[in-house]
Amino acid sequence: MGEDKLGLLYMASVLRNNNIDVRVYDEGERNSFKGLKKILKEYTPDIVGVSISTPNRFDGFKTANFIKDISKE
């Protein structure tokens, strides 16, 4: 995982230290969302965090919208 996801990993660590089940998934440069869809269907999380930096903001928005659409299914 790249440095742009460090904040998300820190947050996951804090949550785990407080006995909250956390999973971190990195789709990377693939942007196919195939693996992400499978995880969302199997895990059905209450909350999903998306790491977005300015240079990749449009991909981040695309990911967030994908997650939102999947959660409606």
XYZ file of C-alpha atoms in Angstrom:
73
model
C 0.000 0.000 0.000
C 1.186 3.472 -0.799
C 1.799 6.338 1.580
C -1.536 7.891 0.612
C -3.278 5.094 2.509
C -1.269 5.515 5.694
C -4.049 7.471 7.434
C -6.529 4.709 6.697
C -4.110 2.131 8.098
C -3.580 4.202 11.266
C -7.344 4.407 11.717
C -7.665 0.646 11.227
C -5.003 0.074 13.883
C -6.778 2.278 16.423
C -10.091 0.536 15.761
C -8.507 -2.918 16.089
C -6.929 -1.869 19.390
C -10.477 -1.118 20.540
C -11.708 -4.583 19.522
C -13.508 -3.432 16.391
C -13.366 -5.776 13.403
C -11.610 -3.958 10.553
C -10.601 -5.036 7.069
C -8.401 -3.040 4.724
C -8.579 -3.650 0.994
C -6.361 -2.083 -1.665
C -7.745 -2.246 -5.187
C -4.573 -0.555 -6.400
C -4.334 0.540 -9.983
C -6.693 -2.149 -11.295
C -9.922 -0.213 -10.701
C -11.946 -3.248 -11.771
C -13.815 -3.370 -8.447
C -14.323 -7.130 -8.881
C -12.488 -7.997 -5.670
C -14.021 -5.096 -3.783
C -17.546 -6.168 -4.719
C -16.862 -9.703 -3.480
C -15.537 -8.446 -0.143
C -18.439 -6.033 0.341
C -20.965 -8.800 -0.370
C -19.261 -11.295 1.982
C -18.293 -8.934 4.801
C -21.228 -6.463 4.693
C -19.516 -3.708 6.697
C -21.421 -1.057 8.632
C -18.926 1.634 7.627
C -16.527 1.878 4.667
C -13.574 4.272 4.566
C -12.014 5.399 1.299
C -8.565 6.947 1.119
C -8.490 9.801 -1.392
C -5.682 12.199 -2.223
C -5.928 15.155 -4.580
C -4.132 13.497 -7.524
C -6.401 10.418 -7.388
C -9.609 12.170 -6.334
C -11.625 11.175 -9.395
C -10.775 7.493 -8.914
C -11.619 7.924 -5.239
C -15.010 9.432 -6.054
C -15.626 6.583 -8.505
C -14.783 4.069 -5.770
C -17.039 5.792 -3.230
C -19.951 5.820 -5.684
C -19.361 2.145 -6.489
C -19.479 1.278 -2.780
C -22.653 3.326 -2.368
C -24.304 1.519 -5.285
C -23.267 -1.915 -3.971
C -24.664 -1.119 -0.526
C -28.095 -0.504 -2.105
C -28.227 -4.016 -3.622
